[in-house]
Amino acid sequence: MIRLHDNLSSGNGYKVRLILAQLGIPFERVEYDIDRGETRTPEFLERVNPNGRVPVLELEDGTMLPESDAILFYLAGGTPFLPDGRLERAQVLRWKFFEQYSHEPNIATPRFWITHRVEMTEERRLSLGTKRKLGYAALGVMEGHLASNDFFVENRYSIADIALYAYTHVAGEGGFDLEGFPAVRAWLDRVAAQPGHVPLTRA
Ligand SMILES: N[C@@H](CCC(=O)N[C@@H](CS)C(=O)NCC(=O)O)C(=O)O
């Protein structure tokens, strides 16, 4: 059976838990306390992920696959969650790269600082303002796309939506107000209504 190295509060881990649930794939879960540095031990760095982070999908042959969006891409291959066309697949990757570069670092990090009660050093306080500005800019890009599209690629639910849903639906926990983003809010409802949808905290 495949095994997910995970942390239950993690939106990146949730992306993987969500697609596994929607594909009906059974899996074991190994929980790490990221507040106590359990993904930074020499054993974890050597055996699981030299980058010291979860999620990591451990395949049945022992191969370790880190990076949530790479895991989504792997699991979605040959399923309706990943389109077949060359351009459509590139569009999926486009939104996943957008999520990792413009969205997640600005929207997920403040949520992590708040919900994990991370000490707000001067450096963090200073970068919070920039993250707010860039996070709202990313939400603006999503709003523009969703104003005329039901989903991110080909107007149907795919791993592009899963990647972006994970931290958008809990953006409020990081102090982001989605009031001014009606198309994003309507899309959140559409994603939550997909068959087999599970909430973030389900193990
Ligand atoms: N780009 C990675 C980011 C993974 C990541 O930031 N994981 C966090 C939890 S959401 C983590 O493991 N933090 C523990 C640490 O950095 O020590 C992905 O998408 O999987």
PDB file of C-alpha atoms and ligand atoms in Angstrom:
ATOM      1  CA  MET A   1       0.000   0.000   0.000  1.00  0.00           C
ATOM      2  CA  ILE A   2       1.239   3.510  -0.723  1.00  0.00           C
ATOM      3  CA  ARG A   3       2.159   5.673   2.254  1.00  0.00           C
ATOM      4  CA  LEU A   4       1.764   9.420   2.679  1.00  0.00           C
ATOM      5  CA  HIS A   5       4.264  11.231   4.885  1.00  0.00           C
ATOM      6  CA  ASP A   6       2.103  14.087   6.024  1.00  0.00           C
ATOM      7  CA  ASN A   7       1.004  16.725   8.492  1.00  0.00           C
ATOM      8  CA  LEU A   8      -2.719  17.083   9.047  1.00  0.00           C
ATOM      9  CA  SER A   9      -2.741  20.884   9.179  1.00  0.00           C
ATOM     10  CA  SER A  10      -0.862  21.156   5.881  1.00  0.00           C
ATOM     11  CA  GLY A  11      -2.695  22.366   2.780  1.00  0.00           C
ATOM     12  CA  ASN A  12       0.030  20.771   0.673  1.00  0.00           C
ATOM     13  CA  GLY A  13      -0.648  17.448   2.379  1.00  0.00           C
ATOM     14  CA  TYR A  14      -4.383  18.026   1.933  1.00  0.00           C
ATOM     15  CA  LYS A  15      -4.000  18.261  -1.855  1.00  0.00           C
ATOM     16  CA  VAL A  16      -2.742  14.666  -1.804  1.00  0.00           C
ATOM     17  CA  ARG A  17      -5.304  13.410   0.735  1.00  0.00           C
ATOM     18  CA  LEU A  18      -8.060  14.954  -1.403  1.00  0.00           C
ATOM     19  CA  ILE A  19      -7.076  13.343  -4.697  1.00  0.00           C
ATOM     20  CA  LEU A  20      -6.434   9.994  -3.007  1.00  0.00           C
ATOM     21  CA  ALA A  21      -9.943  10.149  -1.525  1.00  0.00           C
ATOM     22  CA  GLN A  22     -11.482  11.170  -4.848  1.00  0.00           C
ATOM     23  CA  LEU A  23      -9.675   8.397  -6.704  1.00  0.00           C
ATOM     24  CA  GLY A  24     -10.601   5.882  -4.005  1.00  0.00           C
ATOM     25  CA  ILE A  25      -6.968   4.878  -3.474  1.00  0.00           C
ATOM     26  CA  PRO A  26      -6.281   3.409  -0.013  1.00  0.00           C
ATOM     27  CA  PHE A  27      -3.161   4.685   1.732  1.00  0.00           C
ATOM     28  CA  GLU A  28      -1.327   4.703   5.038  1.00  0.00           C
ATOM     29  CA  ARG A  29      -0.519   8.041   6.602  1.00  0.00           C
ATOM     30  CA  VAL A  30       2.512   8.896   8.703  1.00  0.00           C
ATOM     31  CA  GLU A  31       2.019  12.073  10.731  1.00  0.00           C
ATOM     32  CA  TYR A  32       4.948  14.393  11.503  1.00  0.00           C
ATOM     33  CA  ASP A  33       4.914  17.172  14.071  1.00  0.00           C
ATOM     34  CA  ILE A  34       6.378  19.973  11.959  1.00  0.00           C
ATOM     35  CA  ASP A  35       6.400  22.361  14.946  1.00  0.00           C
ATOM     36  CA  ARG A  36       8.847  20.029  16.669  1.00  0.00           C
ATOM     37  CA  GLY A  37      11.091  19.635  13.623  1.00  0.00           C
ATOM     38  CA  GLU A  38      10.196  16.018  12.944  1.00  0.00           C
ATOM     39  CA  THR A  39      10.808  16.534   9.203  1.00  0.00           C
ATOM     40  CA  ARG A  40      14.269  17.908   9.909  1.00  0.00           C
ATOM     41  CA  THR A  41      15.824  14.915  11.632  1.00  0.00           C
ATOM     42  CA  PRO A  42      18.861  13.282   9.980  1.00  0.00           C
ATOM     43  CA  GLU A  43      16.797  10.137   9.445  1.00  0.00           C
ATOM     44  CA  PHE A  44      13.971  12.005   7.666  1.00  0.00           C
ATOM     45  CA  LEU A  45      16.421  14.007   5.533  1.00  0.00           C
ATOM     46  CA  GLU A  46      18.252  10.879   4.487  1.00  0.00           C
ATOM     47  CA  ARG A  47      15.359   8.462   4.060  1.00  0.00           C
ATOM     48  CA  VAL A  48      12.309  10.553   3.142  1.00  0.00           C
ATOM     49  CA  ASN A  49      13.079  14.011   1.748  1.00  0.00           C
ATOM     50  CA  PRO A  50      16.402  15.864   1.764  1.00  0.00           C
ATOM     51  CA  ASN A  51      14.349  19.073   1.592  1.00  0.00           C
ATOM     52  CA  GLY A  52      12.926  18.450   5.066  1.00  0.00           C
ATOM     53  CA  ARG A  53       9.275  18.846   4.183  1.00  0.00           C
ATOM     54  CA  VAL A  54       6.027  16.926   3.799  1.00  0.00           C
ATOM     55  CA  PRO A  55       4.018  15.788   1.904  1.00  0.00           C
ATOM     56  CA  VAL A  56       6.017  12.915   0.486  1.00  0.00           C
ATOM     57  CA  LEU A  57       4.353   9.987  -1.267  1.00  0.00           C
ATOM     58  CA  GLU A  58       6.104   6.672  -0.654  1.00  0.00           C
ATOM     59  CA  LEU A  59       5.344   4.278  -3.479  1.00  0.00           C
ATOM     60  CA  GLU A  60       5.024   0.543  -2.988  1.00  0.00           C
ATOM     61  CA  ASP A  61       8.593  -0.037  -4.251  1.00  0.00           C
ATOM     62  CA  GLY A  62       9.911   2.429  -1.656  1.00  0.00           C
ATOM     63  CA  THR A  63      10.396   5.372  -4.047  1.00  0.00           C
ATOM     64  CA  MET A  64       9.901   8.694  -2.253  1.00  0.00           C
ATOM     65  CA  LEU A  65       8.110  11.397  -4.261  1.00  0.00           C
ATOM     66  CA  PRO A  66       8.109  14.830  -2.547  1.00  0.00           C
ATOM     67  CA  GLU A  67       6.387  18.066  -3.696  1.00  0.00           C
ATOM     68  CA  SER A  68       2.609  18.188  -3.533  1.00  0.00           C
ATOM     69  CA  ASP A  69       2.074  19.307  -7.111  1.00  0.00           C
ATOM     70  CA  ALA A  70       4.387  16.602  -8.495  1.00  0.00           C
ATOM     71  CA  ILE A  71       2.468  14.036  -6.432  1.00  0.00           C
ATOM     72  CA  LEU A  72      -0.845  15.326  -7.823  1.00  0.00           C
ATOM     73  CA  PHE A  73       0.538  15.049 -11.357  1.00  0.00           C
ATOM     74  CA  TYR A  74       1.712  11.481 -10.720  1.00  0.00           C
ATOM     75  CA  LEU A  75      -1.559  10.317  -9.168  1.00  0.00           C
ATOM     76  CA  ALA A  76      -3.750  12.048 -11.761  1.00  0.00           C
ATOM     77  CA  GLY A  77      -2.027  10.475 -14.779  1.00  0.00           C
ATOM     78  CA  GLY A  78      -4.544   8.468 -16.838  1.00  0.00           C
ATOM     79  CA  THR A  79      -7.519   9.750 -14.823  1.00  0.00           C
ATOM     80  CA  PRO A  80     -10.098  12.475 -15.544  1.00  0.00           C
ATOM     81  CA  PHE A  81      -8.207  14.751 -13.114  1.00  0.00           C
ATOM     82  CA  LEU A  82      -5.526  15.404 -15.768  1.00  0.00           C
ATOM     83  CA  PRO A  83      -6.508  16.318 -19.344  1.00  0.00           C
ATOM     84  CA  ASP A  84      -4.952  14.379 -22.240  1.00  0.00           C
ATOM     85  CA  GLY A  85      -4.148  17.222 -24.614  1.00  0.00           C
ATOM     86  CA  ARG A  86      -0.617  18.592 -24.748  1.00  0.00           C
ATOM     87  CA  LEU A  87      -1.715  22.207 -24.373  1.00  0.00           C
ATOM     88  CA  GLU A  88      -4.269  21.416 -21.654  1.00  0.00           C
ATOM     89  CA  ARG A  89      -1.628  19.560 -19.650  1.00  0.00           C
ATOM     90  CA  ALA A  90       0.663  22.556 -20.018  1.00  0.00           C
ATOM     91  CA  GLN A  91      -2.177  24.762 -18.746  1.00  0.00           C
ATOM     92  CA  VAL A  92      -2.490  22.509 -15.698  1.00  0.00           C
ATOM     93  CA  LEU A  93       1.234  22.932 -15.068  1.00  0.00           C
ATOM     94  CA  ARG A  94       0.920  26.693 -15.596  1.00  0.00           C
ATOM     95  CA  TRP A  95      -1.575  26.956 -12.732  1.00  0.00           C
ATOM     96  CA  LYS A  96       0.464  24.637 -10.525  1.00  0.00           C
ATOM     97  CA  PHE A  97       3.588  26.761 -11.029  1.00  0.00           C
ATOM     98  CA  PHE A  98       1.492  29.854 -10.350  1.00  0.00           C
ATOM     99  CA  GLU A  99       0.269  28.239  -7.155  1.00  0.00           C
ATOM    100  CA  GLN A 100       3.784  27.430  -5.952  1.00  0.00           C
ATOM    101  CA  TYR A 101       5.381  30.750  -6.912  1.00  0.00           C
ATOM    102  CA  SER A 102       2.701  33.446  -6.563  1.00  0.00           C
ATOM    103  CA  HIS A 103       0.000  31.952  -4.355  1.00  0.00           C
ATOM    104  CA  GLU A 104       1.197  29.466  -1.733  1.00  0.00           C
ATOM    105  CA  PRO A 105       4.220  31.410  -0.400  1.00  0.00           C
ATOM    106  CA  ASN A 106       2.016  34.472   0.178  1.00  0.00           C
ATOM    107  CA  ILE A 107      -1.285  32.918   1.277  1.00  0.00           C
ATOM    108  CA  ALA A 108      -0.190  29.753   3.091  1.00  0.00           C
ATOM    109  CA  THR A 109       2.710  31.212   5.052  1.00  0.00           C
ATOM    110  CA  PRO A 110       0.701  33.815   7.039  1.00  0.00           C
ATOM    111  CA  ARG A 111      -1.829  31.062   7.824  1.00  0.00           C
ATOM    112  CA  PHE A 112       1.011  28.895   9.108  1.00  0.00           C
ATOM    113  CA  TRP A 113       2.425  31.729  11.239  1.00  0.00           C
ATOM    114  CA  ILE A 114      -1.001  32.443  12.780  1.00  0.00           C
ATOM    115  CA  THR A 115      -2.368  28.948  13.249  1.00  0.00           C
ATOM    116  CA  HIS A 116       0.932  27.486  14.476  1.00  0.00           C
ATOM    117  CA  ARG A 117       1.550  30.518  16.713  1.00  0.00           C
ATOM    118  CA  VAL A 118       4.960  31.161  15.185  1.00  0.00           C
ATOM    119  CA  GLU A 119       6.829  33.984  16.869  1.00  0.00           C
ATOM    120  CA  MET A 120       6.349  37.187  14.851  1.00  0.00           C
ATOM    121  CA  THR A 121       9.923  38.388  14.588  1.00  0.00           C
ATOM    122  CA  GLU A 122      10.646  41.796  13.076  1.00  0.00           C
ATOM    123  CA  GLU A 123      11.637  40.072   9.838  1.00  0.00           C
ATOM    124  CA  ARG A 124       8.319  38.193   9.671  1.00  0.00           C
ATOM    125  CA  ARG A 125       6.346  41.319  10.549  1.00  0.00           C
ATOM    126  CA  LEU A 126       8.019  43.187   7.701  1.00  0.00           C
ATOM    127  CA  SER A 127       7.460  40.427   5.154  1.00  0.00           C
ATOM    128  CA  LEU A 128       3.800  40.027   6.167  1.00  0.00           C
ATOM    129  CA  GLY A 129       2.852  43.280   4.406  1.00  0.00           C
ATOM    130  CA  THR A 130       4.487  42.131   1.186  1.00  0.00           C
ATOM    131  CA  LYS A 131       2.843  38.724   1.456  1.00  0.00           C
ATOM    132  CA  ARG A 132      -0.574  40.356   1.887  1.00  0.00           C
ATOM    133  CA  LYS A 133      -0.035  42.485  -1.211  1.00  0.00           C
ATOM    134  CA  LEU A 134       1.229  39.581  -3.328  1.00  0.00           C
ATOM    135  CA  GLY A 135      -1.408  37.200  -1.932  1.00  0.00           C
ATOM    136  CA  TYR A 136      -4.236  39.545  -2.885  1.00  0.00           C
ATOM    137  CA  ALA A 137      -2.619  39.990  -6.312  1.00  0.00           C
ATOM    138  CA  ALA A 138      -2.678  36.195  -6.772  1.00  0.00           C
ATOM    139  CA  LEU A 139      -6.338  36.088  -5.702  1.00  0.00           C
ATOM    140  CA  GLY A 140      -6.979  38.836  -8.266  1.00  0.00           C
ATOM    141  CA  VAL A 141      -5.466  36.697 -11.023  1.00  0.00           C
ATOM    142  CA  MET A 142      -7.706  33.801  -9.985  1.00  0.00           C
ATOM    143  CA  GLU A 143     -10.755  36.085  -9.836  1.00  0.00           C
ATOM    144  CA  GLY A 144     -10.060  37.316 -13.377  1.00  0.00           C
ATOM    145  CA  HIS A 145      -9.824  33.771 -14.725  1.00  0.00           C
ATOM    146  CA  LEU A 146     -12.831  32.458 -12.826  1.00  0.00           C
ATOM    147  CA  ALA A 147     -15.037  35.387 -13.875  1.00  0.00           C
ATOM    148  CA  SER A 148     -15.480  33.574 -17.201  1.00  0.00           C
ATOM    149  CA  ASN A 149     -14.456  29.982 -16.378  1.00  0.00           C
ATOM    150  CA  ASP A 150     -15.990  27.458 -13.989  1.00  0.00           C
ATOM    151  CA  PHE A 151     -12.646  25.721 -13.380  1.00  0.00           C
ATOM    152  CA  PHE A 152      -9.018  26.508 -14.182  1.00  0.00           C
ATOM    153  CA  VAL A 153      -8.458  24.293 -17.231  1.00  0.00           C
ATOM    154  CA  GLU A 154     -10.946  23.329 -19.934  1.00  0.00           C
ATOM    155  CA  ASN A 155     -13.813  24.297 -17.651  1.00  0.00           C
ATOM    156  CA  ARG A 156     -13.652  21.011 -15.817  1.00  0.00           C
ATOM    157  CA  TYR A 157     -12.345  19.971 -12.415  1.00  0.00           C
ATOM    158  CA  SER A 158      -8.675  18.935 -12.501  1.00  0.00           C
ATOM    159  CA  ILE A 159      -5.573  18.866 -10.334  1.00  0.00           C
ATOM    160  CA  ALA A 160      -5.107  22.557 -11.165  1.00  0.00           C
ATOM    161  CA  ASP A 161      -8.230  23.196  -9.063  1.00  0.00           C
ATOM    162  CA  ILE A 162      -7.059  20.887  -6.283  1.00  0.00           C
ATOM    163  CA  ALA A 163      -3.677  22.653  -6.120  1.00  0.00           C
ATOM    164  CA  LEU A 164      -5.284  26.087  -5.853  1.00  0.00           C
ATOM    165  CA  TYR A 165      -8.188  25.086  -3.625  1.00  0.00           C
ATOM    166  CA  ALA A 166      -5.996  23.785  -0.803  1.00  0.00           C
ATOM    167  CA  TYR A 167      -4.855  27.132   0.562  1.00  0.00           C
ATOM    168  CA  THR A 168      -7.512  29.392  -0.994  1.00  0.00           C
ATOM    169  CA  HIS A 169     -10.372  27.848   0.982  1.00  0.00           C
ATOM    170  CA  VAL A 170      -8.535  28.519   4.247  1.00  0.00           C
ATOM    171  CA  ALA A 171      -7.076  31.892   3.215  1.00  0.00           C
ATOM    172  CA  GLY A 172      -9.205  33.502   5.939  1.00  0.00           C
ATOM    173  CA  GLU A 173      -7.161  31.648   8.574  1.00  0.00           C
ATOM    174  CA  GLY A 174      -4.183  33.665   7.321  1.00  0.00           C
ATOM    175  CA  GLY A 175      -6.060  36.962   7.523  1.00  0.00           C
ATOM    176  CA  PHE A 176      -7.169  37.203   3.870  1.00  0.00           C
ATOM    177  CA  ASP A 177     -10.685  38.474   3.195  1.00  0.00           C
ATOM    178  CA  LEU A 178     -12.348  36.836   0.167  1.00  0.00           C
ATOM    179  CA  GLU A 179     -15.323  39.228   0.226  1.00  0.00           C
ATOM    180  CA  GLY A 180     -14.074  41.074  -2.863  1.00  0.00           C
ATOM    181  CA  PHE A 181     -13.569  37.851  -4.838  1.00  0.00           C
ATOM    182  CA  PRO A 182     -17.056  36.545  -5.694  1.00  0.00           C
ATOM    183  CA  ALA A 183     -15.924  34.358  -8.596  1.00  0.00           C
ATOM    184  CA  VAL A 184     -13.313  32.729  -6.366  1.00  0.00           C
ATOM    185  CA  ARG A 185     -15.934  32.093  -3.669  1.00  0.00           C
ATOM    186  CA  ALA A 186     -18.333  30.544  -6.212  1.00  0.00           C
ATOM    187  CA  TRP A 187     -15.487  28.306  -7.491  1.00  0.00           C
ATOM    188  CA  LEU A 188     -14.691  27.217  -3.912  1.00  0.00           C
ATOM    189  CA  ASP A 189     -18.304  26.042  -3.627  1.00  0.00           C
ATOM    190  CA  ARG A 190     -18.065  24.189  -6.942  1.00  0.00           C
ATOM    191  CA  VAL A 191     -14.876  22.424  -5.847  1.00  0.00           C
ATOM    192  CA  ALA A 192     -16.365  21.488  -2.470  1.00  0.00           C
ATOM    193  CA  ALA A 193     -19.362  19.986  -4.293  1.00  0.00           C
ATOM    194  CA  GLN A 194     -17.228  17.548  -6.335  1.00  0.00           C
ATOM    195  CA  PRO A 195     -17.871  13.827  -5.722  1.00  0.00           C
ATOM    196  CA  GLY A 196     -15.700  12.367  -2.980  1.00  0.00           C
ATOM    197  CA  HIS A 197     -14.654  15.746  -1.606  1.00  0.00           C
ATOM    198  CA  VAL A 198     -13.179  15.591   1.907  1.00  0.00           C
ATOM    199  CA  PRO A 199     -12.332  18.411   4.320  1.00  0.00           C
ATOM    200  CA  LEU A 200      -8.767  19.481   5.068  1.00  0.00           C
ATOM    201  CA  THR A 201      -8.594  17.895   8.463  1.00  0.00           C
ATOM    202  CA  ARG A 202      -9.667  14.394   7.477  1.00  0.00           C
ATOM    203  CA  ALA A 203      -6.944  11.842   8.095  1.00  0.00           C
TER     204      ALA A 203
HETATM  205  N1  LIG B   1       6.644  22.925  -2.241  1.00  0.00           N
HETATM  206  C1  LIG B   1       6.334  21.955  -1.218  1.00  0.00           C
HETATM  207  C2  LIG B   1       6.165  22.682   0.111  1.00  0.00           C
HETATM  208  C3  LIG B   1       6.070  21.696   1.265  1.00  0.00           C
HETATM  209  C4  LIG B   1       5.999  22.408   2.600  1.00  0.00           C
HETATM  210  O1  LIG B   1       6.215  23.626   2.712  1.00  0.00           O
HETATM  211  N2  LIG B   1       5.687  21.611   3.633  1.00  0.00           N
HETATM  212  C5  LIG B   1       5.560  22.136   4.965  1.00  0.00           C
HETATM  213  C6  LIG B   1       4.158  21.827   5.503  1.00  0.00           C
HETATM  214  S1  LIG B   1       2.950  22.631   4.495  1.00  0.00           S
HETATM  215  C7  LIG B   1       6.580  21.445   5.867  1.00  0.00           C
HETATM  216  O2  LIG B   1       6.812  20.270   5.728  1.00  0.00           O
HETATM  217  N3  LIG B   1       7.167  22.190   6.803  1.00  0.00           N
HETATM  218  C8  LIG B   1       8.083  21.651   7.766  1.00  0.00           C
HETATM  219  C9  LIG B   1       9.417  22.316   7.700  1.00  0.00           C
HETATM  220  O3  LIG B   1       9.675  23.121   6.779  1.00  0.00           O
HETATM  221  O4  LIG B   1      10.222  22.004   8.576  1.00  0.00           O
HETATM  222  C10 LIG B   1       5.069  21.189  -1.603  1.00  0.00           C
HETATM  223  O5  LIG B   1       4.245  21.730  -2.342  1.00  0.00           O
HETATM  224  O6  LIG B   1       4.913  20.037  -1.192  1.00  0.00           O
END
